[in-house]
Amino acid sequence: SEIISVPGTSSVINCSFVTYSNEAKSKFLNVPEEDIEDNGAVSEIVARKMAQGARLVTNSEIGVATTGIAGPDGGTDEKPVGLVYIAISTPRRVVCKKRKYKGSRNRVRKKATKEILELILEETENYERD
């Protein structure tokens, strides 16, 4: 919602998905159910597959994905509240970063959004240089 609140966004964003459920991740982004079952929805492999799926199913140059536990509930010892994976897929590579943010649900979401925007800038600069 932070990204699409900027006027003119429709000139660069082709499509977006909100895939909270595991079923939606598989149905719309082609994330293999086995990857979700074996690793959980909040995992590096799922974030990578979501970004790849977003890019491929929309025929876009870049696919971006986040998956995480923003809170205030839902965390475990293994996957605590604030755990977020951010991923970007380009035709050349997929980059995924694991982050652990502190704070409220909104703060976690804002930090993840800021970092994904920075990653998009970094990757597009690399893409343009190559």
mmCIF file of C-alpha atoms in Angstrom:
data_model
loop_
_atom_site.group_PDB
_atom_site.id
_atom_site.type_symbol
_atom_site.label_atom_id
_atom_site.label_comp_id
_atom_site.label_asym_id
_atom_site.label_seq_id
_atom_site.Cartn_x
_atom_site.Cartn_y
_atom_site.Cartn_z
ATOM 1 C CA SER A 1 0.000 0.000 0.000
ATOM 2 C CA GLU A 2 2.945 2.313 0.631
ATOM 3 C CA ILE A 3 4.217 1.888 -2.921
ATOM 4 C CA ILE A 4 0.911 2.311 -4.716
ATOM 5 C CA SER A 5 0.079 5.456 -2.740
ATOM 6 C CA VAL A 6 2.610 7.341 -4.887
ATOM 7 C CA PRO A 7 0.995 9.158 -7.834
ATOM 8 C CA GLY A 8 2.082 7.757 -11.195
ATOM 9 C CA THR A 9 2.848 4.305 -9.852
ATOM 10 C CA SER A 10 0.624 2.729 -12.492
ATOM 11 C CA SER A 11 3.171 3.734 -15.135
ATOM 12 C CA VAL A 12 5.735 1.299 -13.673
ATOM 13 C CA ILE A 13 3.705 -1.342 -11.820
ATOM 14 C CA ASN A 14 2.029 -3.898 -14.025
ATOM 15 C CA CYS A 15 0.307 -6.016 -11.405
ATOM 16 C CA SER A 16 0.390 -6.838 -7.717
ATOM 17 C CA PHE A 17 -0.752 -9.712 -5.558
ATOM 18 C CA VAL A 18 -1.572 -10.027 -1.891
ATOM 19 C CA THR A 19 -1.076 -13.712 -1.233
ATOM 20 C CA TYR A 20 -1.551 -14.227 2.475
ATOM 21 C CA SER A 21 -2.667 -17.830 2.208
ATOM 22 C CA ASN A 22 -0.433 -20.684 1.142
ATOM 23 C CA GLU A 23 -3.044 -21.622 -1.439
ATOM 24 C CA ALA A 24 -2.814 -18.147 -3.011
ATOM 25 C CA LYS A 25 0.989 -18.324 -3.143
ATOM 26 C CA SER A 26 0.719 -21.556 -5.107
ATOM 27 C CA LYS A 27 -2.263 -20.581 -7.262
ATOM 28 C CA PHE A 28 -1.192 -17.102 -8.350
ATOM 29 C CA LEU A 29 2.617 -17.168 -8.042
ATOM 30 C CA ASN A 30 3.276 -20.844 -8.818
ATOM 31 C CA VAL A 31 5.097 -21.498 -5.542
ATOM 32 C CA PRO A 32 5.307 -25.291 -5.242
ATOM 33 C CA GLU A 33 3.170 -26.565 -2.371
ATOM 34 C CA GLU A 34 6.062 -28.820 -1.330
ATOM 35 C CA ASP A 35 8.305 -25.794 -0.770
ATOM 36 C CA ILE A 36 5.712 -24.247 1.525
ATOM 37 C CA GLU A 37 5.080 -27.523 3.363
ATOM 38 C CA ASP A 38 8.793 -28.297 3.790
ATOM 39 C CA ASN A 39 10.001 -24.790 4.712
ATOM 40 C CA GLY A 40 6.949 -22.804 5.797
ATOM 41 C CA ALA A 41 5.480 -19.769 4.069
ATOM 42 C CA VAL A 42 7.968 -17.517 5.855
ATOM 43 C CA SER A 43 11.203 -18.827 4.388
ATOM 44 C CA GLU A 44 13.899 -17.890 1.903
ATOM 45 C CA ILE A 45 12.863 -20.465 -0.683
ATOM 46 C CA VAL A 46 9.241 -19.307 -0.636
ATOM 47 C CA ALA A 47 10.235 -15.624 -0.913
ATOM 48 C CA ARG A 48 12.482 -16.465 -3.877
ATOM 49 C CA LYS A 49 9.749 -18.483 -5.599
ATOM 50 C CA MET A 50 7.191 -15.735 -4.958
ATOM 51 C CA ALA A 51 9.432 -13.108 -6.588
ATOM 52 C CA GLN A 52 10.162 -15.382 -9.545
ATOM 53 C CA GLY A 53 6.496 -16.232 -9.894
ATOM 54 C CA ALA A 54 5.440 -12.589 -9.777
ATOM 55 C CA ARG A 55 7.903 -11.733 -12.534
ATOM 56 C CA LEU A 56 7.044 -14.679 -14.746
ATOM 57 C CA VAL A 57 3.240 -14.725 -14.462
ATOM 58 C CA THR A 58 3.042 -10.992 -15.173
ATOM 59 C CA ASN A 59 5.718 -11.026 -17.872
ATOM 60 C CA SER A 60 7.519 -8.215 -16.039
ATOM 61 C CA GLU A 61 11.180 -7.265 -15.884
ATOM 62 C CA ILE A 62 11.227 -7.377 -12.083
ATOM 63 C CA GLY A 63 9.303 -9.419 -9.546
ATOM 64 C CA VAL A 64 9.318 -8.454 -5.890
ATOM 65 C CA ALA A 65 8.056 -10.376 -2.871
ATOM 66 C CA THR A 66 7.964 -10.206 0.878
ATOM 67 C CA THR A 67 6.888 -12.851 3.315
ATOM 68 C CA GLY A 68 7.067 -12.487 7.032
ATOM 69 C CA ILE A 69 5.485 -12.232 10.428
ATOM 70 C CA ALA A 70 4.597 -8.601 11.083
ATOM 71 C CA GLY A 71 2.746 -9.351 14.298
ATOM 72 C CA PRO A 72 1.555 -8.663 16.806
ATOM 73 C CA ASP A 73 0.841 -12.423 16.935
ATOM 74 C CA GLY A 74 1.925 -15.459 14.967
ATOM 75 C CA GLY A 75 5.563 -15.701 15.906
ATOM 76 C CA THR A 76 7.375 -18.735 17.274
ATOM 77 C CA ASP A 77 10.827 -19.274 18.761
ATOM 78 C CA GLU A 78 12.051 -20.417 15.345
ATOM 79 C CA LYS A 79 10.226 -17.701 13.400
ATOM 80 C CA PRO A 80 9.618 -14.714 15.681
ATOM 81 C CA VAL A 81 7.459 -11.668 15.064
ATOM 82 C CA GLY A 82 9.477 -9.267 12.932
ATOM 83 C CA LEU A 83 11.052 -11.968 10.731
ATOM 84 C CA VAL A 84 10.775 -10.914 7.087
ATOM 85 C CA TYR A 85 12.239 -12.216 3.841
ATOM 86 C CA ILE A 86 12.417 -9.763 0.949
ATOM 87 C CA ALA A 87 13.193 -10.963 -2.560
ATOM 88 C CA ILE A 88 13.593 -9.550 -6.032
ATOM 89 C CA SER A 89 13.746 -11.487 -9.274
ATOM 90 C CA THR A 90 15.232 -10.193 -12.521
ATOM 91 C CA PRO A 91 16.019 -12.144 -15.672
ATOM 92 C CA ARG A 92 19.618 -12.428 -14.421
ATOM 93 C CA ARG A 93 19.198 -13.441 -10.784
ATOM 94 C CA VAL A 94 17.113 -13.681 -7.655
ATOM 95 C CA VAL A 95 18.246 -11.891 -4.500
ATOM 96 C CA CYS A 96 16.719 -12.641 -1.119
ATOM 97 C CA LYS A 97 17.491 -11.061 2.236
ATOM 98 C CA LYS A 98 16.448 -12.232 5.680
ATOM 99 C CA ARG A 99 15.656 -9.497 8.163
ATOM 100 C CA LYS A 100 14.484 -9.271 11.755
ATOM 101 C CA TYR A 101 12.753 -6.005 12.569
ATOM 102 C CA LYS A 102 11.601 -4.785 15.954
ATOM 103 C CA GLY A 103 8.514 -2.758 16.696
ATOM 104 C CA SER A 104 4.826 -2.674 15.926
ATOM 105 C CA ARG A 105 3.174 -4.323 12.933
ATOM 106 C CA ASN A 106 3.194 -1.019 11.053
ATOM 107 C CA ARG A 107 6.840 -0.416 11.872
ATOM 108 C CA VAL A 108 7.827 -3.893 10.624
ATOM 109 C CA ARG A 109 5.886 -3.318 7.397
ATOM 110 C CA LYS A 110 7.398 0.138 6.854
ATOM 111 C CA LYS A 111 10.938 -1.119 7.432
ATOM 112 C CA ALA A 112 10.416 -4.002 5.009
ATOM 113 C CA THR A 113 8.939 -1.630 2.418
ATOM 114 C CA LYS A 114 11.890 0.754 2.740
ATOM 115 C CA GLU A 115 14.366 -2.066 2.338
ATOM 116 C CA ILE A 116 12.606 -3.613 -0.656
ATOM 117 C CA LEU A 117 12.563 -0.210 -2.382
ATOM 118 C CA GLU A 118 16.302 0.129 -1.737
ATOM 119 C CA LEU A 119 16.844 -3.367 -3.146
ATOM 120 C CA ILE A 120 14.844 -2.484 -6.268
ATOM 121 C CA LEU A 121 16.998 0.612 -6.806
ATOM 122 C CA GLU A 122 20.191 -1.364 -6.261
ATOM 123 C CA GLU A 123 19.155 -4.143 -8.633
ATOM 124 C CA THR A 124 17.907 -1.809 -11.358
ATOM 125 C CA GLU A 125 21.177 0.149 -11.198
ATOM 126 C CA ASN A 126 23.101 -3.124 -11.564
ATOM 127 C CA TYR A 127 20.784 -4.170 -14.377
ATOM 128 C CA GLU A 128 21.328 -0.909 -16.274
ATOM 129 C CA ARG A 129 25.140 -1.144 -15.938
ATOM 130 C CA ASP A 130 25.310 -4.668 -17.399
#
